[in-house]
């Protein structure tokens, strides 16, 4: 596996995402402020603004994962599943270079997540 290749991709992603997060937060804020002046369109503007905030939040989630992955590059553990330490499929790393899980465990987590209910 070519770690340098993934490291470079992660560094590029980190740069792109951190730039995008700043922009989106600003756009979202701008529209939110504008909406205060125009009561008629306020609800639409609010919706647009909150969508952009959500997008920015998603980006910052990914950014956090990208940074974690870069930490694993430094540790020498990049490309191994954090659940069982097994190798992560190269195809998967090519698609989602920041993933900390192999395909098997990612699937298991995706399946587990929606059914997670608070136990009373
Ligand atoms: Zn695994």
PDB file of C-alpha atoms and ligand atoms in Angstrom:
ATOM      1  CA  UNK A   1       0.000   0.000   0.000  1.00  0.00           C
ATOM      2  CA  UNK A   2       1.291   3.446  -0.918  1.00  0.00           C
ATOM      3  CA  UNK A   3       0.871   5.425   2.311  1.00  0.00           C
ATOM      4  CA  UNK A   4       2.280   8.605   0.751  1.00  0.00           C
ATOM      5  CA  UNK A   5      -0.486   8.514  -1.861  1.00  0.00           C
ATOM      6  CA  UNK A   6      -3.188   8.429   0.820  1.00  0.00           C
ATOM      7  CA  UNK A   7      -1.373  10.910   2.990  1.00  0.00           C
ATOM      8  CA  UNK A   8      -1.310  13.371   0.091  1.00  0.00           C
ATOM      9  CA  UNK A   9      -5.020  12.828  -0.566  1.00  0.00           C
ATOM     10  CA  UNK A  10      -5.809  13.358   3.108  1.00  0.00           C
ATOM     11  CA  UNK A  11      -3.762  16.551   3.212  1.00  0.00           C
ATOM     12  CA  UNK A  12      -5.579  17.838   0.113  1.00  0.00           C
ATOM     13  CA  UNK A  13      -8.922  16.946   1.663  1.00  0.00           C
ATOM     14  CA  UNK A  14      -8.015  18.684   4.892  1.00  0.00           C
ATOM     15  CA  UNK A  15      -7.189  21.848   2.967  1.00  0.00           C
ATOM     16  CA  UNK A  16     -10.336  21.723   0.807  1.00  0.00           C
ATOM     17  CA  UNK A  17     -12.652  20.960   3.712  1.00  0.00           C
ATOM     18  CA  UNK A  18     -11.290  23.562   6.089  1.00  0.00           C
ATOM     19  CA  UNK A  19     -11.599  26.192   3.345  1.00  0.00           C
ATOM     20  CA  UNK A  20     -15.144  25.112   2.525  1.00  0.00           C
ATOM     21  CA  UNK A  21     -16.271  25.090   6.156  1.00  0.00           C
ATOM     22  CA  UNK A  22     -15.239  28.725   6.600  1.00  0.00           C
ATOM     23  CA  UNK A  23     -17.085  29.759   3.436  1.00  0.00           C
ATOM     24  CA  UNK A  24     -20.283  27.888   4.226  1.00  0.00           C
ATOM     25  CA  UNK A  25     -20.479  29.154   7.771  1.00  0.00           C
ATOM     26  CA  UNK A  26     -20.150  32.684   6.428  1.00  0.00           C
ATOM     27  CA  UNK A  27     -22.754  32.224   3.681  1.00  0.00           C
ATOM     28  CA  UNK A  28     -25.133  30.643   6.152  1.00  0.00           C
ATOM     29  CA  UNK A  29     -24.690  33.503   8.554  1.00  0.00           C
ATOM     30  CA  UNK A  30     -25.137  36.098   5.777  1.00  0.00           C
ATOM     31  CA  UNK A  31     -28.459  34.665   4.657  1.00  0.00           C
ATOM     32  CA  UNK A  32     -29.597  34.307   8.210  1.00  0.00           C
ATOM     33  CA  UNK A  33     -28.956  37.991   8.885  1.00  0.00           C
ATOM     34  CA  UNK A  34     -30.633  39.034   5.603  1.00  0.00           C
ATOM     35  CA  UNK A  35     -33.740  37.090   6.556  1.00  0.00           C
ATOM     36  CA  UNK A  36     -34.242  39.345   9.571  1.00  0.00           C
ATOM     37  CA  UNK A  37     -34.858  42.296   7.231  1.00  0.00           C
ATOM     38  CA  UNK A  38     -37.386  40.546   5.011  1.00  0.00           C
ATOM     39  CA  UNK A  39     -40.075  38.888   7.106  1.00  0.00           C
ATOM     40  CA  UNK A  40     -41.895  37.434   4.071  1.00  0.00           C
ATOM     41  CA  UNK A  41     -38.987  35.292   2.959  1.00  0.00           C
ATOM     42  CA  UNK A  42     -37.693  34.649   6.445  1.00  0.00           C
ATOM     43  CA  UNK A  43     -38.746  31.007   6.648  1.00  0.00           C
ATOM     44  CA  UNK A  44     -37.213  30.162   3.262  1.00  0.00           C
ATOM     45  CA  UNK A  45     -34.003  31.958   4.135  1.00  0.00           C
ATOM     46  CA  UNK A  46     -33.900  30.172   7.484  1.00  0.00           C
ATOM     47  CA  UNK A  47     -34.223  26.853   5.722  1.00  0.00           C
ATOM     48  CA  UNK A  48     -31.436  27.644   3.285  1.00  0.00           C
ATOM     49  CA  UNK A  49     -29.247  28.881   6.105  1.00  0.00           C
ATOM     50  CA  UNK A  50     -29.810  25.807   8.238  1.00  0.00           C
ATOM     51  CA  UNK A  51     -29.135  23.509   5.264  1.00  0.00           C
ATOM     52  CA  UNK A  52     -25.814  25.228   4.790  1.00  0.00           C
ATOM     53  CA  UNK A  53     -25.022  24.920   8.464  1.00  0.00           C
ATOM     54  CA  UNK A  54     -25.817  21.218   8.278  1.00  0.00           C
ATOM     55  CA  UNK A  55     -23.557  20.837   5.245  1.00  0.00           C
ATOM     56  CA  UNK A  56     -20.815  22.667   7.113  1.00  0.00           C
ATOM     57  CA  UNK A  57     -21.315  20.395  10.104  1.00  0.00           C
ATOM     58  CA  UNK A  58     -21.055  17.358   7.864  1.00  0.00           C
ATOM     59  CA  UNK A  59     -17.853  18.759   6.392  1.00  0.00           C
ATOM     60  CA  UNK A  60     -16.421  19.346   9.836  1.00  0.00           C
ATOM     61  CA  UNK A  61     -17.263  15.731  10.790  1.00  0.00           C
ATOM     62  CA  UNK A  62     -15.354  14.518   7.751  1.00  0.00           C
ATOM     63  CA  UNK A  63     -12.568  16.983   8.478  1.00  0.00           C
ATOM     64  CA  UNK A  64     -12.223  15.520  11.963  1.00  0.00           C
ATOM     65  CA  UNK A  65     -12.023  12.026  10.490  1.00  0.00           C
ATOM     66  CA  UNK A  66      -9.470  13.198   7.919  1.00  0.00           C
ATOM     67  CA  UNK A  67      -7.344  14.612  10.753  1.00  0.00           C
ATOM     68  CA  UNK A  68      -7.676  11.372  12.720  1.00  0.00           C
ATOM     69  CA  UNK A  69      -6.574   9.465   9.631  1.00  0.00           C
ATOM     70  CA  UNK A  70      -3.537  11.734   9.256  1.00  0.00           C
ATOM     71  CA  UNK A  71      -2.732  10.942  12.886  1.00  0.00           C
ATOM     72  CA  UNK A  72      -2.856   7.234  12.011  1.00  0.00           C
ATOM     73  CA  UNK A  73      -0.503   7.871   9.082  1.00  0.00           C
ATOM     74  CA  UNK A  74       1.957   9.338  11.625  1.00  0.00           C
ATOM     75  CA  UNK A  75       1.408   6.411  14.028  1.00  0.00           C
ATOM     76  CA  UNK A  76       1.905   3.895  11.247  1.00  0.00           C
ATOM     77  CA  UNK A  77      -1.539   2.398  11.839  1.00  0.00           C
ATOM     78  CA  UNK A  78      -3.177   3.910   8.746  1.00  0.00           C
ATOM     79  CA  UNK A  79      -4.954   1.336   6.604  1.00  0.00           C
ATOM     80  CA  UNK A  80      -5.758  -0.987   9.474  1.00  0.00           C
ATOM     81  CA  UNK A  81      -9.223  -1.377  10.958  1.00  0.00           C
ATOM     82  CA  UNK A  82      -9.495   0.155  14.437  1.00  0.00           C
ATOM     83  CA  UNK A  83     -11.877  -2.635  15.485  1.00  0.00           C
ATOM     84  CA  UNK A  84      -9.820  -5.731  14.718  1.00  0.00           C
ATOM     85  CA  UNK A  85      -6.519  -4.330  13.392  1.00  0.00           C
ATOM     86  CA  UNK A  86      -7.071  -6.108  10.088  1.00  0.00           C
ATOM     87  CA  UNK A  87      -6.231  -4.512   6.741  1.00  0.00           C
ATOM     88  CA  UNK A  88      -8.737  -2.104   5.189  1.00  0.00           C
ATOM     89  CA  UNK A  89      -9.496  -2.904   1.550  1.00  0.00           C
ATOM     90  CA  UNK A  90      -7.507  -0.671  -0.813  1.00  0.00           C
ATOM     91  CA  UNK A  91     -10.619  -0.038  -2.901  1.00  0.00           C
ATOM     92  CA  UNK A  92     -12.297   1.259   0.198  1.00  0.00           C
ATOM     93  CA  UNK A  93      -9.366   3.506   1.099  1.00  0.00           C
ATOM     94  CA  UNK A  94      -9.379   4.814  -2.442  1.00  0.00           C
ATOM     95  CA  UNK A  95     -13.054   5.802  -2.061  1.00  0.00           C
ATOM     96  CA  UNK A  96     -12.982   6.908   1.599  1.00  0.00           C
ATOM     97  CA  UNK A  97      -9.320   7.451   2.546  1.00  0.00           C
ATOM     98  CA  UNK A  98     -10.217   8.636   6.060  1.00  0.00           C
ATOM     99  CA  UNK A  99     -12.152   5.522   7.045  1.00  0.00           C
ATOM    100  CA  UNK A 100     -10.932   3.832  10.231  1.00  0.00           C
ATOM    101  CA  UNK A 101     -12.926   0.643   9.528  1.00  0.00           C
ATOM    102  CA  UNK A 102     -12.642  -2.284   7.166  1.00  0.00           C
ATOM    103  CA  UNK A 103     -15.685  -3.025   5.015  1.00  0.00           C
ATOM    104  CA  UNK A 104     -16.977  -5.690   7.391  1.00  0.00           C
ATOM    105  CA  UNK A 105     -16.954  -3.429  10.446  1.00  0.00           C
ATOM    106  CA  UNK A 106     -18.214  -0.366   8.570  1.00  0.00           C
ATOM    107  CA  UNK A 107     -21.228  -2.417   7.458  1.00  0.00           C
ATOM    108  CA  UNK A 108     -21.781  -3.668  10.957  1.00  0.00           C
ATOM    109  CA  UNK A 109     -21.746  -0.081  12.287  1.00  0.00           C
ATOM    110  CA  UNK A 110     -24.079   1.157   9.545  1.00  0.00           C
ATOM    111  CA  UNK A 111     -26.511  -1.597  10.403  1.00  0.00           C
ATOM    112  CA  UNK A 112     -26.182  -0.995  14.145  1.00  0.00           C
ATOM    113  CA  UNK A 113     -26.528   2.797  14.045  1.00  0.00           C
ATOM    114  CA  UNK A 114     -30.217   3.275  13.035  1.00  0.00           C
ATOM    115  CA  UNK A 115     -31.468   0.710  15.549  1.00  0.00           C
ATOM    116  CA  UNK A 116     -29.587   2.329  18.403  1.00  0.00           C
ATOM    117  CA  UNK A 117     -32.340   3.302  20.828  1.00  0.00           C
ATOM    118  CA  UNK A 118     -31.939   4.791  24.269  1.00  0.00           C
ATOM    119  CA  UNK A 119     -32.442   2.085  26.894  1.00  0.00           C
ATOM    120  CA  UNK A 120     -34.695   3.189  29.718  1.00  0.00           C
TER     121      UNK A 120
HETATM  122 ZN1  LIG B   1     -12.485  -4.589  10.806  1.00  0.00          ZN
END
